[in-house]
C-alpha positions as semicolon CSV with decimal commas, in nm:
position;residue;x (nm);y (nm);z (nm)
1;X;21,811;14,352;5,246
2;X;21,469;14,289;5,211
3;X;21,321;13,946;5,169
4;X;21,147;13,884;4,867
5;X;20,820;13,859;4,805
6;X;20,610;13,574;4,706
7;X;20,372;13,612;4,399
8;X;20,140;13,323;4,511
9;X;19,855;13,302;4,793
10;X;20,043;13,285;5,148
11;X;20,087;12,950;5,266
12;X;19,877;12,821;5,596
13;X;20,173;12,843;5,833
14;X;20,277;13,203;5,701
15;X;19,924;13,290;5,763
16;X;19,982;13,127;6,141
17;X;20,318;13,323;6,193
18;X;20,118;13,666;6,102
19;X;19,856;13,589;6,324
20;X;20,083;13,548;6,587
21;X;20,258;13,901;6,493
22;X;19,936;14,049;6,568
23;X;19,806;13,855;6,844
24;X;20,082;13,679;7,063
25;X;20,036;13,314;7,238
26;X;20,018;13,270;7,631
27;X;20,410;13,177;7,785
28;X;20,388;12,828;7,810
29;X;20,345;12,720;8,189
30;X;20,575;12,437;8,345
31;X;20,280;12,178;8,351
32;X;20,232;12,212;7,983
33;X;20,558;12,232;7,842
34;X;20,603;11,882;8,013
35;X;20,248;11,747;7,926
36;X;20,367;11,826;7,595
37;X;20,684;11,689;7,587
38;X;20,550;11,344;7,726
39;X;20,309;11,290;7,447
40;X;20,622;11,361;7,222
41;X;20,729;11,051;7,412
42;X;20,414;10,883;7,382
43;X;20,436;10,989;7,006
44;X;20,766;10,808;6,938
45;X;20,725;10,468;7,181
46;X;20,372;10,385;7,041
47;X;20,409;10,425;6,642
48;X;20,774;10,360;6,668
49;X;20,933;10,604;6,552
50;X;21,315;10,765;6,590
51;X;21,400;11,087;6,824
52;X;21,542;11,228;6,448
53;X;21,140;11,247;6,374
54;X;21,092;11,526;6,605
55;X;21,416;11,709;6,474
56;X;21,262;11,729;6,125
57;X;21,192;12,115;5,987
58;X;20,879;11,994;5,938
59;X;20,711;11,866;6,261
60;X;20,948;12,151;6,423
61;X;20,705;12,382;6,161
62;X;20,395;12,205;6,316
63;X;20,487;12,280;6,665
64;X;20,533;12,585;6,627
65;X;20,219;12,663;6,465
66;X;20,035;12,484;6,756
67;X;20,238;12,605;7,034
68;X;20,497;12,836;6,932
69;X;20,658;12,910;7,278
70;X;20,717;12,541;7,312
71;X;21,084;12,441;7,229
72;X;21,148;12,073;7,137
73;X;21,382;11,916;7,426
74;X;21,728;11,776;7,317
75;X;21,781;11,397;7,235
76;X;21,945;11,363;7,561
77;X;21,685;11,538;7,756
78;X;21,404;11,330;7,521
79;X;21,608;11,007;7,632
80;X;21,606;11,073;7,998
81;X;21,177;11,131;7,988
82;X;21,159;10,784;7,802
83;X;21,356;10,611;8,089
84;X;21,174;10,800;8,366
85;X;20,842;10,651;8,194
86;X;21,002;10,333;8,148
87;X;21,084;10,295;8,562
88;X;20,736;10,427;8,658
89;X;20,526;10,195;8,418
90;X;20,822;9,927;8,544
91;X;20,708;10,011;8,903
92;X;20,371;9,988;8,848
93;X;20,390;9,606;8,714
94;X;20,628;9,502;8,932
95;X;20,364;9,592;9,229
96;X;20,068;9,469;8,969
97;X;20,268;9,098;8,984
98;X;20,365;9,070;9,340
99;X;20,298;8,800;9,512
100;X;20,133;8,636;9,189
101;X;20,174;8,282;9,040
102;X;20,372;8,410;8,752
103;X;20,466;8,199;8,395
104;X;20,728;8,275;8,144
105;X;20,757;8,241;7,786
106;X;21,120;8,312;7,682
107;X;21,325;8,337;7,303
108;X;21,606;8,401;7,136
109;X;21,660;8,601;6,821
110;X;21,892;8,847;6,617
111;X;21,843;9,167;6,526
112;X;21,936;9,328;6,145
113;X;22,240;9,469;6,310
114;X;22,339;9,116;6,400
115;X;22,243;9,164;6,754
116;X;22,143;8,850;6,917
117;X;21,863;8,933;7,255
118;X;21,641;8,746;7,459
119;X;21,313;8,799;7,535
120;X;21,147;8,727;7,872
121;X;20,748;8,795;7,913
122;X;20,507;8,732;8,228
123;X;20,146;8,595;8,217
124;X;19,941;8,616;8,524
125;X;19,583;8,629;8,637
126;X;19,523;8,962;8,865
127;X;19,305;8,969;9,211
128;X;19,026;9,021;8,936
129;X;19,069;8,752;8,791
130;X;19,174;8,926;8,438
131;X;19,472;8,812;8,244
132;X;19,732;8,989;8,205
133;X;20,046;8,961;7,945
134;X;20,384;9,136;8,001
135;X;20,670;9,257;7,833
136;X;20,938;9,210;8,089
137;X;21,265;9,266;7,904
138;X;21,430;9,241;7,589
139;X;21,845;9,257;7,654
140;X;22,109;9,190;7,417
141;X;22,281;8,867;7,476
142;X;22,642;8,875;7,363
143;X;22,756;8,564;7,510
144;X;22,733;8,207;7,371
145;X;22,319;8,088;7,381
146;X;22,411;7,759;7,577
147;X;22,196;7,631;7,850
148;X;22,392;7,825;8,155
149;X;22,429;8,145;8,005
150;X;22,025;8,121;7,902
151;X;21,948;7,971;8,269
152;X;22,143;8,290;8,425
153;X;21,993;8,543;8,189
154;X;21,600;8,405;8,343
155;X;21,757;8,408;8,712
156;X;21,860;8,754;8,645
157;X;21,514;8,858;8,521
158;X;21,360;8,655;8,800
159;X;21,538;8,795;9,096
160;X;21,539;9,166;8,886
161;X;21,145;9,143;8,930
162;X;21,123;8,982;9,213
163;X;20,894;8,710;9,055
164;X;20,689;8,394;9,190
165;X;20,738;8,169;8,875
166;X;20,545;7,856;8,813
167;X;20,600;7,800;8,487
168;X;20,810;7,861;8,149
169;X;20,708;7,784;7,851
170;X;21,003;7,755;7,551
171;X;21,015;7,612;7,214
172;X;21,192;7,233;7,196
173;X;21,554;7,316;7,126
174;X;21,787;7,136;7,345
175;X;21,947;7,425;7,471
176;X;21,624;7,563;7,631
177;X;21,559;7,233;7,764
178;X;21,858;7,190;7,936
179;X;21,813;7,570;8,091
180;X;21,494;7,482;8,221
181;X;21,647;7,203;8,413
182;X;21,940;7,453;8,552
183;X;21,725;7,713;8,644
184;X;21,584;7,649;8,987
185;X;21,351;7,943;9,017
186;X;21,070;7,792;8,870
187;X;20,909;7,428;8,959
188;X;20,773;7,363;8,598
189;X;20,881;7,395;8,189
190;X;20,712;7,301;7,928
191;X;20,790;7,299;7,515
192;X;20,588;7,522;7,304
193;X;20,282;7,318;7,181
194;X;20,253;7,525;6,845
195;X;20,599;7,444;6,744
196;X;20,535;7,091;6,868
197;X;20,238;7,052;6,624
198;X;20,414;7,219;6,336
199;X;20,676;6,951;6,377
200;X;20,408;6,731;6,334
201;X;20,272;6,896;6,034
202;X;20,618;6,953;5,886
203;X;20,678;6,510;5,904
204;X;20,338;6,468;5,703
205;X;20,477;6,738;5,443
206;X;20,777;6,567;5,424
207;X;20,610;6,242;5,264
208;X;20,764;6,245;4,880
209;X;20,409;6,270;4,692
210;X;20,299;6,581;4,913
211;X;20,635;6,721;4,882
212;X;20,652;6,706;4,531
213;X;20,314;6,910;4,480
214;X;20,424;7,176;4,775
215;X;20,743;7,224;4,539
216;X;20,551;7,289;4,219
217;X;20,282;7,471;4,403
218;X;20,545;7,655;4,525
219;X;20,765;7,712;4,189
220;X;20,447;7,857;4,042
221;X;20,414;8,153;4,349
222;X;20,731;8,223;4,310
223;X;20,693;8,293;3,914
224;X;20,426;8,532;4,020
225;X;20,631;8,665;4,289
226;X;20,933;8,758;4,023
227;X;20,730;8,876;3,683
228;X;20,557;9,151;3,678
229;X;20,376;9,071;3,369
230;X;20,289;8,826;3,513
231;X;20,141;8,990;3,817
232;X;19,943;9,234;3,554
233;X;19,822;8,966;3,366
234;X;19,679;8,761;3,654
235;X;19,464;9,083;3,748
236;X;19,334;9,119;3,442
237;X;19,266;8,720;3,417
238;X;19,108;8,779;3,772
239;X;18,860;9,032;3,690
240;X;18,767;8,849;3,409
241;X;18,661;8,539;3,573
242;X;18,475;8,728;3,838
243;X;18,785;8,567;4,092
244;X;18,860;8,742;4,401
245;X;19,138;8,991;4,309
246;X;19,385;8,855;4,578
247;X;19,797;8,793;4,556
248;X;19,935;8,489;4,546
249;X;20,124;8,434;4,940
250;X;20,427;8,191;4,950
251;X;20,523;7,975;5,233
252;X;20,808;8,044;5,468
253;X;21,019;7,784;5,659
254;X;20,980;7,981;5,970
255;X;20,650;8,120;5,931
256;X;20,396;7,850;6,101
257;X;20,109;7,759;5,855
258;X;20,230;7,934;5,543
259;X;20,241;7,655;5,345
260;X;19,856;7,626;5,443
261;X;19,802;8,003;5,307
262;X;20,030;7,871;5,004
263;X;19,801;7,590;4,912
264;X;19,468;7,771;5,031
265;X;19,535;8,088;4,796
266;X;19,641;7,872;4,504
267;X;19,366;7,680;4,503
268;X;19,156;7,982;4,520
269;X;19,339;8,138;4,232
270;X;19,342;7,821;4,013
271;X;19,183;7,903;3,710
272;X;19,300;8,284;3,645
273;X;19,664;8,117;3,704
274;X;19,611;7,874;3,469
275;X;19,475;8,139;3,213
276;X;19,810;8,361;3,226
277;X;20,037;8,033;3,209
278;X;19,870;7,914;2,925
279;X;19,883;8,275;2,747
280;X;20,187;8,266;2,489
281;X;20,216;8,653;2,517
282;X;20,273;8,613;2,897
283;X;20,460;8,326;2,960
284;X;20,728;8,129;2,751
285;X;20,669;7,817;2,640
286;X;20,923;7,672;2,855
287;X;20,872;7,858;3,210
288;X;20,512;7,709;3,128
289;X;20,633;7,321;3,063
290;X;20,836;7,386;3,408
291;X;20,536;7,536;3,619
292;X;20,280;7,300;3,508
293;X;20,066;7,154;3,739
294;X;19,942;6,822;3,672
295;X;19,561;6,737;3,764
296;X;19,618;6,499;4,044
297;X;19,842;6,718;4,176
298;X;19,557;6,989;4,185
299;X;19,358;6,743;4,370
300;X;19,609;6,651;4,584
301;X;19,577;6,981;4,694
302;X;19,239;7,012;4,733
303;X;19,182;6,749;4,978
304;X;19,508;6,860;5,143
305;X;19,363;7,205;5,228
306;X;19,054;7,054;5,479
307;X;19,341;6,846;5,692
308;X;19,539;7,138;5,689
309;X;19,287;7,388;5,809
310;X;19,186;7,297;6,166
311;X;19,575;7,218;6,227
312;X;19,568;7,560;6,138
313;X;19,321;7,736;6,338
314;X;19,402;7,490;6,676
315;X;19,784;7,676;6,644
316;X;19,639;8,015;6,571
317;X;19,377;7,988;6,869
318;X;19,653;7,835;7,101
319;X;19,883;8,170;7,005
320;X;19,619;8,375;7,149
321;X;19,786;8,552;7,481
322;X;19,418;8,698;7,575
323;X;19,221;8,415;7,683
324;X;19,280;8,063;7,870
325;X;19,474;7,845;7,629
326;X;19,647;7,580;7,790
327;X;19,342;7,372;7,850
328;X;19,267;7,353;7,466
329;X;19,592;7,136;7,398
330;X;19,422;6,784;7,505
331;X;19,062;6,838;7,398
332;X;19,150;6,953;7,050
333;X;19,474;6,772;7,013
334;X;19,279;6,414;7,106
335;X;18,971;6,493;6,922
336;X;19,203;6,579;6,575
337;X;19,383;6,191;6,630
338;X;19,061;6,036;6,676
339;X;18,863;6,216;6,420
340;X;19,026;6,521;6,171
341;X;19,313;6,292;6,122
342;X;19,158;5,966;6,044
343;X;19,151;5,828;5,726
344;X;18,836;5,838;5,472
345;X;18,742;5,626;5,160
346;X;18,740;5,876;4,981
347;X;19,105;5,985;5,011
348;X;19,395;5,971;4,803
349;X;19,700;5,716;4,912
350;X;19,896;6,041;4,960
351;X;19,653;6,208;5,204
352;X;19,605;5,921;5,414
353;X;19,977;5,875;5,447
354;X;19,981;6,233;5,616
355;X;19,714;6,191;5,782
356;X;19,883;5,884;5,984
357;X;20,200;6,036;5,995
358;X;20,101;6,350;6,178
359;X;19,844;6,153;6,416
360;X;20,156;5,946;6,472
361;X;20,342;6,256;6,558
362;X;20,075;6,421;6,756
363;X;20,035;6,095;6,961
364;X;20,429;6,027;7,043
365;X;20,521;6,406;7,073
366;X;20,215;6,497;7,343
367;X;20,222;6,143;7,480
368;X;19,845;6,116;7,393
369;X;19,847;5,725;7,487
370;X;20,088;5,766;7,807
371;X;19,980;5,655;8,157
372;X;20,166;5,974;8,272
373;X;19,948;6,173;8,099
374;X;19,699;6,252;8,389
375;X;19,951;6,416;8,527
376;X;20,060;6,650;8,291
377;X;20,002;7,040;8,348
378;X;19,800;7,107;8,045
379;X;19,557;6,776;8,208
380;X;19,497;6,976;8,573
381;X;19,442;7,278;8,426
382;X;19,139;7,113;8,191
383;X;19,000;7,013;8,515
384;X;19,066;7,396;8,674
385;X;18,854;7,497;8,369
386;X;18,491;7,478;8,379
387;X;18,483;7,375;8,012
388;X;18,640;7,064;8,023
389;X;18,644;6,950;8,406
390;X;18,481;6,650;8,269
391;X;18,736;6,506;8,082
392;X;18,530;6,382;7,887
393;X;18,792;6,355;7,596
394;X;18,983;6,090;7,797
395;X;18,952;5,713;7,898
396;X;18,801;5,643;8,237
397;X;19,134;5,502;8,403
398;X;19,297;5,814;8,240
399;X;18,976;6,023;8,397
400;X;19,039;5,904;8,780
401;X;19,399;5,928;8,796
402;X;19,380;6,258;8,692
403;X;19,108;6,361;8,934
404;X;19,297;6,165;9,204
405;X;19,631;6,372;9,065
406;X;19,405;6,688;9,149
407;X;19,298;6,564;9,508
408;X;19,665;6,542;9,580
409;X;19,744;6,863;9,454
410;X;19,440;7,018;9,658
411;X;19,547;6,829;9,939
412;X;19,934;6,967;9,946
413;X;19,839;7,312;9,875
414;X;19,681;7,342;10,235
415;X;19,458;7,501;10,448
416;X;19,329;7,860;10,251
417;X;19,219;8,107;10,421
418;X;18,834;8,131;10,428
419;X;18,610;8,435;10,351
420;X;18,427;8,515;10,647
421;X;18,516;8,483;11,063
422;X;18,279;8,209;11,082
423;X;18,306;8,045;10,765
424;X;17,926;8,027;10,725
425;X;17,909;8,281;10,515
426;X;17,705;8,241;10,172
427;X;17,790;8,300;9,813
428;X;17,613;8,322;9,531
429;X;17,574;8,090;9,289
430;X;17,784;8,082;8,955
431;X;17,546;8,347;8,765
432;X;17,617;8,561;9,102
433;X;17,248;8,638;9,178
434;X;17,136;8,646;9,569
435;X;16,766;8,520;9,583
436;X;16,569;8,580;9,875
437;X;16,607;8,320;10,198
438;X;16,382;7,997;10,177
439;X;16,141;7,886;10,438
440;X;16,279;7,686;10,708
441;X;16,060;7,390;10,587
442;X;16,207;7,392;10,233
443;X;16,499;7,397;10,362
444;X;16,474;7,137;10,582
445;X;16,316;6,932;10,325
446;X;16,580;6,998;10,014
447;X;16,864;6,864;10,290
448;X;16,696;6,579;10,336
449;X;16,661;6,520;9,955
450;X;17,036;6,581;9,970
451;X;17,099;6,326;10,217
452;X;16,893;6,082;9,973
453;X;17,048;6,139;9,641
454;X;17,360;6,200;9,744
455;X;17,568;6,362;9,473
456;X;17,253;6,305;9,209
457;X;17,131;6,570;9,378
458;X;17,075;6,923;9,199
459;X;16,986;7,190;9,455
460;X;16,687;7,435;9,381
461;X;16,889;7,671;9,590
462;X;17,116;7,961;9,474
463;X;17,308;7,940;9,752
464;X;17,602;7,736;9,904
465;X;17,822;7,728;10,151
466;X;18,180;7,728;10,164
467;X;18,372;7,409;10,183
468;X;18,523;7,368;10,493
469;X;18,711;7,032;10,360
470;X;18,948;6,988;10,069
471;X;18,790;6,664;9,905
472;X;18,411;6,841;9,981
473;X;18,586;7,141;9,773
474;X;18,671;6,930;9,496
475;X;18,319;6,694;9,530
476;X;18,143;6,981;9,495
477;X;18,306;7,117;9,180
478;X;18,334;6,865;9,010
479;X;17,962;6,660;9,027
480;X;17,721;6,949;9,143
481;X;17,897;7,262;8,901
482;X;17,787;7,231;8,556
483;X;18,064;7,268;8,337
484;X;18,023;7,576;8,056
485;X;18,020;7,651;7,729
486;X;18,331;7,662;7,525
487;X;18,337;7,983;7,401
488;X;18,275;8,144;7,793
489;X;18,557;8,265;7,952
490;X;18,682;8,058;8,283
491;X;18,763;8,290;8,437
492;X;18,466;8,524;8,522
493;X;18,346;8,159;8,611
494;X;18,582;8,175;8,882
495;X;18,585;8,500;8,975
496;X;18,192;8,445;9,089
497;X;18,324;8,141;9,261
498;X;18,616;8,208;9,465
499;X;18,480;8,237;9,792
500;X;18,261;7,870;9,685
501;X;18,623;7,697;9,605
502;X;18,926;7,863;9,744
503;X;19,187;7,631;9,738
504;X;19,121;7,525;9,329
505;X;19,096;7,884;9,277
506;X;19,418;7,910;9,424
507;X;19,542;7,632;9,194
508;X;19,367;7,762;8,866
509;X;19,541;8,146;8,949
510;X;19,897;7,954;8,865
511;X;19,757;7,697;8,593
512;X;19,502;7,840;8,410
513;X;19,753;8,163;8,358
514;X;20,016;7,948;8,187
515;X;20,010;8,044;7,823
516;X;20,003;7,716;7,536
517;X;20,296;7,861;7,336
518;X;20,604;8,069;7,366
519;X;20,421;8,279;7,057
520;X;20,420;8,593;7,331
521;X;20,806;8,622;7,327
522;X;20,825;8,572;6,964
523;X;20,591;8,815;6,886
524;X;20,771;9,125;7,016
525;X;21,026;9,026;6,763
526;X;20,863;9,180;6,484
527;X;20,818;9,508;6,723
528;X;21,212;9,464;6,816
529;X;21,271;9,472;6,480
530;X;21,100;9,796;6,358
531;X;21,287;9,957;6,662
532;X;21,624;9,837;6,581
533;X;21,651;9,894;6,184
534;X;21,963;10,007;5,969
535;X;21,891;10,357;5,971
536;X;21,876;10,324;6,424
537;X;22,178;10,080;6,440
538;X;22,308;10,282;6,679
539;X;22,064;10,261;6,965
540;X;22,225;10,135;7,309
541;X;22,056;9,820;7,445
542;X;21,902;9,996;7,727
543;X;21,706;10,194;7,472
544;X;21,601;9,919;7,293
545;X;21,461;9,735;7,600
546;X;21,288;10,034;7,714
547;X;21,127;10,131;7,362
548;X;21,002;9,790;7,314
549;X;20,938;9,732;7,690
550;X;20,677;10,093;7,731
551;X;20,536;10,029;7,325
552;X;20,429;9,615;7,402
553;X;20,324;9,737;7,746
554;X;20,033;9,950;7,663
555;X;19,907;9,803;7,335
556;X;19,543;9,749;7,410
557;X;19,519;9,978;7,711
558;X;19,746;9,762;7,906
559;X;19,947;10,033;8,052
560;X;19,924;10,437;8,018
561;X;20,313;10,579;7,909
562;X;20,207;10,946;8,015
563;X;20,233;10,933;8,386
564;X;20,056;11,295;8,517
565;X;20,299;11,504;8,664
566;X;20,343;11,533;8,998
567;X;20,280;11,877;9,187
């Protein structure tokens, strides 16, 4: 029977299956056939996407217009790649953390399945002095979430990974606080200073006048949210006024500073809101008596959007997992009590209520006014970072017991191995540029300057010795280093100064790694949750953990899925 024949122009892949008629493709060679099949791989682990993808008639019609002697491997053989990759790229950060000071950031949550898991991840700083975030598992959890069962799921990971913890960092629910005390791995635990300050934030919204304007703010986005006439009639409104065409975003209980966004975009949106409420043909006459804003509760809002902002941006920069962010909690936390958070003529009765309230909260929840707070972790590693050695943020008792706190913790670290057989080897100076040798007579005559002024001394010379003594160590970085500017990262600070300080670089390796909040955990839930979805309900655990494991892994160049074959 013959096939019948098409009237219109021939398609681009009947065009490619002639072509190959008349000129046939190469046998694909071992090599290829698996070079191919691992970017298959690399195709489903970094968008996300299901092994039924590659089953569908039309990627199989793309692959075989590309490589038509290549034959798409079986699920089960597609499965057993993915967990090859995932033990190699497991392999290679296992040996990438060992022997590091290693912290923790660890959460609970439940898939749409109704899957509860825990994530575990791993922040470090490498021998060049580059820090690193890591996925290290994400495992369903079956079992009750109660302090033992969450303290034996981190021993498990520990022990799996052969880890050197020094810290875990956990949001504030009693559970994980308890676990952290079971859980003997690990010598330190701390709560998760963004939720900490959005409990803060949360006690000032609380307050009945600001609560009552967050609830009609709120009633009004969610009009707009639920009409579309509405929706049309605000974009036409907002063209007309020359307003920035933007939606109108609605706060979330567990979505940290959405009730900012709420308020922000609102405010922003004011006018061409108020046009389509007040229109009869859009809105009713008495959805528009229920949604009205009164004025002072529009300028309620306006001066609650400036107090709200840096709280804001301090837990979006403390989130970050790429830079240093444990040393920001005291400098910005201190300076927003004493200054963002303090009261102004000009404010309304409401406003300074929440400003007090969440200084209040800020001050009793991070112990801002305790005597133990010089030695807190987030305090030593302010001192490990060149920004804010200083300390300048604190009282002078509160100054000197932390820098005596530091002594002591140089002190019982030991004896580090020096650079150098001698240990009069020379290092460069913090910009790392080796100038030529002084005379003999300068030299002699800047030490004896030295000898005057003591630690008022600033040397002319770009070179310094290493320091043979722990309390010269410390002397010398904390009066004759400048500190640096805020926006610099620490750490190339430190990696030109290693061989100068050894034992605090030793120290800032396990503090200055330590991330602020547990945000590192809780982000892969929103990767976890594209992976397991309704339509892949039926992926086993050990899938899940290795899909999100090899996709979080190599975001950003972290790590490379395809692994080259061997020969």
């Amino acid at each position: 029977m013959l096939a019948p024949v098409s009237n219109g122009p021939p398609s681009a892949l009947d065009r490619g299956r002639r072509a190959l008629l008349i000129f046939p493709s190469a046998p694909v060679t071992d090599k290829r056939r698996q070079r191919i099949t691992n970017l298959l791989i690399n195709f489903v682990v970094k968008d996300v996407r299901p092994l039924s993808a590659l089953s569908g008639e039309g990627f199989r019609d793309i692959m075989t217009f590309f490589e038509p002697g290549y034959k798409i491997p079986s699920h089960a053989t597609l499965w057993s790649n993915i967990m090859l990759q995932y033990n190699t790229v497991k392999a290679r950060i296992a040996n990438e953390m060992k022997d590091k000071s290693v912290s923790l950031t660890t959460d609970l949550w439940t898939s749409c399945t109704m899957d509860p898991y825990i994530t575990i991840t791993a922040h470090y700083i490498t021998d060049t002095w580059e820090l690193k975030s890591r996925v290290l598992r994400t495992t369903i959890m079956p079992e009750r979430h109660t302090a033992v069962n969450i303290a034996q799921r981190l021993k498990e990971t520990i022990e799996e990974w052969d880890l050197v913890v020094f810290c875990t960092i956990h949001d504030n629910a009693s559970s994980m606080n308890l676990a952290m005390e079971l859980c003997e791995q690990f010598p330190h635990h701390l709560g998760c200073a963004g939720h900490t300050i959005q409990l803060a934030i949360k006690a000032g919204l609380h307050l009945p006048e600001i609560a009552k304007t967050t609830d009609a703010a709120r009633r009004v986005v969610s009009h707009f949210h639920h009409s579309s006439v509405a929706v049309c009639a605000l974009k036409k409104r907002q063209e007309q006024l020359g307003v920035k065409v933007h939606k109108l975003q609605n706060d979330c209980a567990t979505r940290w500073n959405s009730t900012f966004t709420m308020l922000e975009r609102l405010s922003e949106q004011r006018l061409p809101v108020q046009a389509v409420l007040a229109d009869e043909t859009v809105t009713k006459v008495g959805i528009r008596r229920s949604l009205a804003m009164r004025e002072c509760q529009w300028e309620l809002v306006a001066q609650l959007i400036p107090v709200l902002r840096p709280l804001a941006k301090a837990t979006t920069i403390m989130c970050g997992e790429n830079h240093v962010g444990l040393s920001f909690i005291y400098p910005v936390l201190l300076n927003m009590a004493n200054n963002t958070l303090s009261a102004n003529e000009s404010d309304l009765a409401a406003i300074r209520s929440f400003k007090n309230t969440v200084s209040n909260e800020l001050i009793t929840r991070f112990k801002l006014l305790s005597r133990l707070l010089a030695e807190s972790i987030p305090i030593t590693a302010c001192m490990l970072d060149p920004r804010f050695k200083h300390l300048k943020f604190l009282p002078d008792d509160v100054r000197e017991e932390a820098q005596a706190r530091l002594t002591q913790l140089v002190r019982e670290d030991g004896e580090v191995e020096q650079p150098g057989a001698t240990g009069e080897e020379e290092i460069a100076d913090n910009v790392g540029v080796e100038l030529a040798e002084t005379s003999c007579k300068k030299a002699r005559l800047e030490s004896d300057f030295e000898q005057l002024f003591g630690a008022n001394f600033e040397s002319s010379s770009k070179k310094k010795r290493v320091n043979s003594d722990a309390d010269d160590e410390q002397r010398d970085y904390c009066q004759r280093t400048p500190h640096i500017p805020t926006m610099d990262n620490p750490l190339e600070r430190w990696a030109e100064n290693t061989h100068r300080f050894p034992r605090l670089a030793k120290l800032s390796r396990s503090y200055l790694a330590i991330p602020a909040t547990s945000t590192p955990s809780e982000r892969v839930f929103s990767l976890a949750g594209n992976t397991v979805t309704r339509q892949r309900s039926s992926l086993l655990p050990s899938h899940v953990d290795a899909l999100v494991f090899l996709n979080a892994n190599q975001k950003s160049g972290k790590v490379d899925v395809i692994v080259e074959d061997s020969e």
